[in-house]
Coordinates of C-alpha atoms in Angstrom, one line a residue:
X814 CA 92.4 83.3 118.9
X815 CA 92.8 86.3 121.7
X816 CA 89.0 85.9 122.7
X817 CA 89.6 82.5 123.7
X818 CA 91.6 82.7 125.7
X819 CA 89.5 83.4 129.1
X820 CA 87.5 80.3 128.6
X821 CA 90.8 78.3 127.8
X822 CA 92.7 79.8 131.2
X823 CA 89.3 79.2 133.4
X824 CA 89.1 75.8 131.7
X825 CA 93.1 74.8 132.5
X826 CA 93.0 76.4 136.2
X827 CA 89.9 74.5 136.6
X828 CA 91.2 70.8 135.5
X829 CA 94.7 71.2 137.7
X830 CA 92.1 71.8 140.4
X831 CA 90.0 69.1 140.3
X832 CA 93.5 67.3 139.2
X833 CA 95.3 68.1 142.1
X834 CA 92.7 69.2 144.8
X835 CA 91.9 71.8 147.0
X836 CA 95.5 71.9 149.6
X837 CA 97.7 73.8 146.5
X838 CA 94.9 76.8 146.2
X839 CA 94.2 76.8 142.5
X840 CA 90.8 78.6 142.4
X841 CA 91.3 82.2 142.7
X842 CA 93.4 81.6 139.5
X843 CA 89.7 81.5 138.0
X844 CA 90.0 84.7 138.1
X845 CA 92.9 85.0 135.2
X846 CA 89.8 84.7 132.9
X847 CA 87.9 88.1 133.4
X848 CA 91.6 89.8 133.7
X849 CA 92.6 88.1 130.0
X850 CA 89.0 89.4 128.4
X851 CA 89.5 92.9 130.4
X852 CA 92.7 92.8 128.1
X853 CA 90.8 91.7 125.0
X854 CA 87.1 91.8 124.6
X855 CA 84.2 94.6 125.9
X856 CA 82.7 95.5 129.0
X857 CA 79.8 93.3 128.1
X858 CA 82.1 90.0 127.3
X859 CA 84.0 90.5 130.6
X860 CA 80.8 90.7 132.9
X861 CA 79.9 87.4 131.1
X862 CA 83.5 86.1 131.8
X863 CA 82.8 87.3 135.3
X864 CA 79.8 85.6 135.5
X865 CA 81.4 82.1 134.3
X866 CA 83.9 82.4 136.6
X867 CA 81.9 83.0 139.5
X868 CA 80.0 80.6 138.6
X869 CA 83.0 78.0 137.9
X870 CA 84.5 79.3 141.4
X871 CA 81.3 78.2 143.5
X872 CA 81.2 74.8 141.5
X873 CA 84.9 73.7 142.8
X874 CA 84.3 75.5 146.1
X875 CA 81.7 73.2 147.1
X876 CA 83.8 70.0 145.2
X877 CA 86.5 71.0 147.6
X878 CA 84.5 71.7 150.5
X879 CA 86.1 75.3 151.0
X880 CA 83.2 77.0 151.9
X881 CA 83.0 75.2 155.0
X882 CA 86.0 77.7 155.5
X883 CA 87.2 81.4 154.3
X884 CA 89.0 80.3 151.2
X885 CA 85.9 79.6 149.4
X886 CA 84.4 83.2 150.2
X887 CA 87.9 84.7 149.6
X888 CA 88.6 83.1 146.1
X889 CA 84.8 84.4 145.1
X890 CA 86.0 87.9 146.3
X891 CA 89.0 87.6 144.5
X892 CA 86.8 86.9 140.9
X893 CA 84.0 89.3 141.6
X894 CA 87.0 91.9 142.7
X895 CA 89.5 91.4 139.2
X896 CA 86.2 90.6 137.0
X897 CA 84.9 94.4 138.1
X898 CA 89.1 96.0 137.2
X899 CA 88.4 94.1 133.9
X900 CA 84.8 95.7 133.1
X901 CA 87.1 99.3 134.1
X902 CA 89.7 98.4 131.6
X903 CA 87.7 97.7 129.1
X904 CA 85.5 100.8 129.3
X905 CA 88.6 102.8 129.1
X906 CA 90.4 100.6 126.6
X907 CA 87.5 101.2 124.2
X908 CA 87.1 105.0 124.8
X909 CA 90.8 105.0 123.5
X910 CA 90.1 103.5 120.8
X911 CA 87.2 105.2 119.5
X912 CA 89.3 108.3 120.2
X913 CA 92.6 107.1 118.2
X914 CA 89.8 105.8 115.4
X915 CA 88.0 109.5 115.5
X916 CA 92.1 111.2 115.2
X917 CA 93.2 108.7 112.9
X918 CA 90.0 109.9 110.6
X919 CA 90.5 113.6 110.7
X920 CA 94.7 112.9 110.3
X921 CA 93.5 110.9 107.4
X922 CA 91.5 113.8 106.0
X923 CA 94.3 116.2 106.4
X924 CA 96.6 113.6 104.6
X925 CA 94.3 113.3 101.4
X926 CA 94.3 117.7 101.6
X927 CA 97.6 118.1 101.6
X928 CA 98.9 114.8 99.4
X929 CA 95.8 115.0 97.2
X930 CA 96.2 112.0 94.4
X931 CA 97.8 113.6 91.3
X932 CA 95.4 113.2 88.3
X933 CA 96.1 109.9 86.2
X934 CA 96.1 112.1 83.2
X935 CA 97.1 115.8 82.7
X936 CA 97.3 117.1 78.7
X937 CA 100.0 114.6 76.9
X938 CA 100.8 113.5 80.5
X939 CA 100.0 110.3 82.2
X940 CA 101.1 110.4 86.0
X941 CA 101.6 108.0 89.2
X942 CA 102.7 108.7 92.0
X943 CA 104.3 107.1 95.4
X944 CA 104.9 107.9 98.7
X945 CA 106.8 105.9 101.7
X946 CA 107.1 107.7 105.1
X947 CA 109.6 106.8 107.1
X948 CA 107.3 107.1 110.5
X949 CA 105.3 103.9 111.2
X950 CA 101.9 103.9 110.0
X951 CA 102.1 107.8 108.7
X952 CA 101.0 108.0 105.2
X953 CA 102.8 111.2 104.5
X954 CA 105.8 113.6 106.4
X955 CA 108.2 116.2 104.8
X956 CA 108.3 115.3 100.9
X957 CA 105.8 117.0 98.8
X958 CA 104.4 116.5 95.1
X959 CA 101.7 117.6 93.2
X960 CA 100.7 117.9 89.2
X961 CA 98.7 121.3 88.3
X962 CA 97.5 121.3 84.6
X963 CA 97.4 125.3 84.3
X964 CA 96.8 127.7 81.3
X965 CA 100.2 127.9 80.6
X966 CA 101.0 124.3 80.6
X967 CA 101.1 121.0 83.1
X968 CA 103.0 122.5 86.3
X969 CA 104.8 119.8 88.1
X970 CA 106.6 120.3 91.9
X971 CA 108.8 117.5 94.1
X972 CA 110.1 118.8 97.4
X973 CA 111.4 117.5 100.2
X974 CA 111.4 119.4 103.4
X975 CA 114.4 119.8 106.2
X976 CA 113.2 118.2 109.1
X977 CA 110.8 115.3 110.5
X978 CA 107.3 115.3 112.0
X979 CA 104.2 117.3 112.0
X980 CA 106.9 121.0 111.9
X981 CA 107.7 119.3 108.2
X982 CA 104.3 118.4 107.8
X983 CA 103.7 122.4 108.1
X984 CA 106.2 123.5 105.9
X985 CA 105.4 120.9 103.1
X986 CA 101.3 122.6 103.8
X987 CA 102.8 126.0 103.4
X988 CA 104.5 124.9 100.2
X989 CA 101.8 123.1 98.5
X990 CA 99.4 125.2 99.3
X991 CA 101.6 129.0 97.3
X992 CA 102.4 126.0 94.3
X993 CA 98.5 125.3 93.6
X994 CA 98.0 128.8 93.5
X995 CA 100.5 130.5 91.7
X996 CA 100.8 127.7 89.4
X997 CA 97.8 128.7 87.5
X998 CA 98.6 132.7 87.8
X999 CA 102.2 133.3 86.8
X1000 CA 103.2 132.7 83.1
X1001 CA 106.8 131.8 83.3
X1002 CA 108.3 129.0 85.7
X1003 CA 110.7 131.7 86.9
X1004 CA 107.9 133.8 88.0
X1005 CA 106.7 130.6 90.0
X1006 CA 110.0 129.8 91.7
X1007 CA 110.4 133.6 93.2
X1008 CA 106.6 133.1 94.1
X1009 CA 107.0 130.1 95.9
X1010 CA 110.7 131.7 97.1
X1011 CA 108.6 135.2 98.7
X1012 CA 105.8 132.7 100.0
X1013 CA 108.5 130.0 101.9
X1014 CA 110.6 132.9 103.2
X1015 CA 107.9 135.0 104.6
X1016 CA 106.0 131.5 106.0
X1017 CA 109.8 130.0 107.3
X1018 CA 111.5 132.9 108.7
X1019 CA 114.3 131.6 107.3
X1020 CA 114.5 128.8 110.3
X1021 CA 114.0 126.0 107.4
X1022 CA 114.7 125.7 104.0
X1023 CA 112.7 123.1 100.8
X1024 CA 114.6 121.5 98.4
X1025 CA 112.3 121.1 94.8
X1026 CA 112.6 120.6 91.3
X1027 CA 109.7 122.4 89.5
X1028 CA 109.0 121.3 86.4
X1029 CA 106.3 122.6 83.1
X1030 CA 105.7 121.4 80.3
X1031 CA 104.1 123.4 76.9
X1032 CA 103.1 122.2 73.9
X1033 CA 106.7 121.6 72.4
X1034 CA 108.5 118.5 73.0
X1035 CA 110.4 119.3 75.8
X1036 CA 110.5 119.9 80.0
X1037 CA 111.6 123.2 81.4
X1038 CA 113.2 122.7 85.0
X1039 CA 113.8 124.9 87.9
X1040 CA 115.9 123.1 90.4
X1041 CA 116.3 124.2 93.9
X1042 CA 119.2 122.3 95.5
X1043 CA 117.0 119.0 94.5
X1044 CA 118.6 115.6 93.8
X1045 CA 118.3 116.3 89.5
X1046 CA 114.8 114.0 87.4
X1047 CA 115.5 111.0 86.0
X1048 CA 115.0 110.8 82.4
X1049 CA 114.1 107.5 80.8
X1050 CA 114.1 107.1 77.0
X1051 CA 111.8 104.9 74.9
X1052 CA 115.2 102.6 73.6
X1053 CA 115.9 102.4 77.1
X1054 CA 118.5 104.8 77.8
X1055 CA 118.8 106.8 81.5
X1056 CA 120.0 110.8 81.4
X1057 CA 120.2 112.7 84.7
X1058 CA 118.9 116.1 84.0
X1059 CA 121.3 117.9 86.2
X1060 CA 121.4 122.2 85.4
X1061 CA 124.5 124.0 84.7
X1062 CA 124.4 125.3 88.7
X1063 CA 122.9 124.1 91.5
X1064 CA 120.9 126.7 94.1
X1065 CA 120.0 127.5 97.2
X1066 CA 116.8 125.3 98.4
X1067 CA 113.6 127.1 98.9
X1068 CA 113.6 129.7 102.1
X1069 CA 117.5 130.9 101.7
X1070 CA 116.8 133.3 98.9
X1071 CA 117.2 136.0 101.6
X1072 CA 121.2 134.9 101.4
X1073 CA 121.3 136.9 98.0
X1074 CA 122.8 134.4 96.2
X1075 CA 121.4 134.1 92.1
X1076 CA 118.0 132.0 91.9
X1077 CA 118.1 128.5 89.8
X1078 CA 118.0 129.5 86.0
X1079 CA 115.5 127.3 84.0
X1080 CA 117.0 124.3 81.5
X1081 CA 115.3 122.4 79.0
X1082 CA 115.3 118.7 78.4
X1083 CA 114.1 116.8 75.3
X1084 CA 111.0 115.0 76.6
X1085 CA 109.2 113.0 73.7
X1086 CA 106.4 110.9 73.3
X1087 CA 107.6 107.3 74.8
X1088 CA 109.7 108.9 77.1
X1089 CA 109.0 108.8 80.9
X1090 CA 110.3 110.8 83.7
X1091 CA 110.7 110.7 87.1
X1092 CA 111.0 112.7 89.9
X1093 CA 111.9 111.7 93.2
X1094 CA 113.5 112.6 96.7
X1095 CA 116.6 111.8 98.4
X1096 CA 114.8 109.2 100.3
X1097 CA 115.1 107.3 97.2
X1098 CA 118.9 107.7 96.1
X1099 CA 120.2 107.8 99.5
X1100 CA 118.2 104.6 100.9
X1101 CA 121.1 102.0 101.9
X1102 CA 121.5 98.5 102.0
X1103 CA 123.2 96.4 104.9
X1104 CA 126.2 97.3 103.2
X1105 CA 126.1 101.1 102.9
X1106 CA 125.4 100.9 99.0
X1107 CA 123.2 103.7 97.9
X1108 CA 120.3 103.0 96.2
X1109 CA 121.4 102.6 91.9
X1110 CA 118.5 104.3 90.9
X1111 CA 119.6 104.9 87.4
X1112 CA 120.3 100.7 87.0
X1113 CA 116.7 99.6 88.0
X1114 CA 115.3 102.1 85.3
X1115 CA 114.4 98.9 83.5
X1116 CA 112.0 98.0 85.9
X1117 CA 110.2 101.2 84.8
X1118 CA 109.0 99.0 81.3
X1119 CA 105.7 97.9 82.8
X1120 CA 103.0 99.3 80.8
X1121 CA 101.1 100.4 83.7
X1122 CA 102.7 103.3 85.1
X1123 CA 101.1 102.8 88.6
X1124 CA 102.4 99.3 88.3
X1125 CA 105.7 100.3 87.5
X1126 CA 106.3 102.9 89.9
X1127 CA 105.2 99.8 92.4
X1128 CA 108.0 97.3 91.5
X1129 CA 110.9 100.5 91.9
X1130 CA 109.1 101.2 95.2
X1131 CA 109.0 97.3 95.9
X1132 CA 113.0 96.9 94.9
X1133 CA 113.5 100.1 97.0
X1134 CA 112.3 98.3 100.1
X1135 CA 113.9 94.7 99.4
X1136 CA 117.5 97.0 98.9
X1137 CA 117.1 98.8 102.5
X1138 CA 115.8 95.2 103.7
X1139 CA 114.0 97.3 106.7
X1140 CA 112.1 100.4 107.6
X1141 CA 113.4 103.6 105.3
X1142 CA 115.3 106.1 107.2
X1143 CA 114.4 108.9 105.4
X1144 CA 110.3 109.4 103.2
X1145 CA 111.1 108.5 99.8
X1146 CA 108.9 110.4 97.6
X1147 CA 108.6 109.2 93.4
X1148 CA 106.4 111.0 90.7
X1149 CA 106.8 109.0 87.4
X1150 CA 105.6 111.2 84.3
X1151 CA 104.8 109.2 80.7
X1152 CA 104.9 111.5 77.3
X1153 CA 102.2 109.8 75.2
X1154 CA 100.9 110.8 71.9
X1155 CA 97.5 111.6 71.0
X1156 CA 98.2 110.3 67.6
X1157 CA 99.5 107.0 68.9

């Protein structure tokens, strides 16, 4: 629509001029049609706009008879002068854009680094995951995931980290990046949580802190949590049913270990097959409506019964959206986790 519009402003100053005549001065208006593709189209389309109206300029000129004067030589002057600040725009307009396209690549790359997709499947496992940032058109901020399946079991991590913008961005990099590794090296999920403590710390400097729930699970039937001052996993049973898994203490997020206060202590949760879990940010529960209502994550568990798990993570993060009824104020983060049996 946009790229006609030069042709349709030459065309409409051109019929009021023939309309009304040459005493009001319509024709260096011509000239509105290489400022409007200057705005719009490429160098090369503007010239060619130029051209047109030149062209169109000299036609009514000499139906008006104003080259027998200056006006006609001043309104061509005019439409050579705006039609060469159009070809100038444009050059510059598309060098930005090339640019923005080249950083929106590499920030693009980064993205899929840090948020890597989680594997669909990870030993009795099947995973989806979603993630809504809170800046326009940023695909990721300060909440983290990511699904490890290590020697000693599938290793599971949600954070979220204190703050906003690319600083968060760095944190959630530095937290990510001691998880992946120490996941597959320590043998116990304490012995992960004072890794990931001593690596956060040392990173931080104690200037930000990392809420997370860490999560393994082994071959029994069950999911062994370490919870660092994170909102606690939802829990949704085959007949339906919705348990918080909340520990017996909360602790310090990530970062404030040096405080001395006691580290989380792990707790186990019956997790069998046909059960699902999900783990998720504050983004999600604290997300309000017009109203001020939170977010009642625990009574739109039913919409968790689609037997696609992408799918169904889709219609919470869909129902998420509709109750905020606007752009999220905070990233909200989800990683829904089914139990299925082999045997099944």
């Amino acid at each position: 629509m946009l790229s006609w519009l030069p042709l349709a402003a030459m065309a409409v100053v051109a019929a009021a001029d023939v309309v009304v005549g040459p005493g009001v001065g319509f024709l260096p208006l011509v000239s509105l049609g290489p400022a409007f593709s200057g705005l719009v189209g490429g160098w090369r389309r503007t010239a060619l706009i130029g051209v047109v109206a030149l062209l169109v300029c000299v036609g009514l000129g000499l139906y008006d008879g104003l080259f027998e004067e200056r006006r006609g030589f001043t309104a061509m002057a005019s439409v050579a002068g705006v039609t060469a600040a159009g070809i100038v725009a444009a050059l510059m307009r598309s060098r930005r854009e090339a640019e923005l396209a080249s950083v929106r690549s590499i920030a693009e790359v980064a993205q899929r680094v840090l948020l890597r997709p989680v594997p669909r499947t990870a030993g009795p496992l099947q995973a989806a995951v979603s993630y809504t940032s809170a800046v326009v058109q940023a695909r990721i901020g300060g909440d983290l995931y990511e699904v490890v399946a290590s020697p000693h079991g599938v290793r599971v991590i949600v954070g979220d980290v204190q703050g906003k913008g690319l600083a968060a961005v760095e944190t959630a990099a530095v937290v990510l990046g001691a998880f992946r590794e120490a996941a597959h090296d320590e043998p116990d999920l304490v012995g992960l949580g004072e890794r990931l403590e001593r690596s956060v710390a040392r990173e931080l400097g104690g200037e930000k802190f990392v809420t997370a729930v860490l999560a393994e699970f082994g071959p029994e039937h069950d999911a062994v949590f370490l919870n660092y001052g994170h909102p606690a996993p939802m829990v949704v049973r085959e007949d339906g049913g919705v348990d918080f898994a909340e520990p017996d203490s909360f602790a310090l997020p990530l970062g404030l270990g040096e405080h001395g206060t006691e580290g989380p202590r792990p707790y186990r949760v019956d997790f069998i097959p046909g059960d699902q879990l999900l783990l998720y940010t504050d983004g999600v529960t604290e997300a309000r409506d017009l109203g001020g209502s939170f977010y009642p994550l625990g009574d739109r568990a039913g919409l968790l019964k689609e037997p696609d798990a992408e799918r169904a993570l889709e219609a919470l993060r869909e129902d998420l959206v509709r109750h905020v009824a606007g752009p999220l104020h905070d990233d909200a983060a989800m990683l829904l986790l089914r139990y299925h049996d082999h045997a099944g």
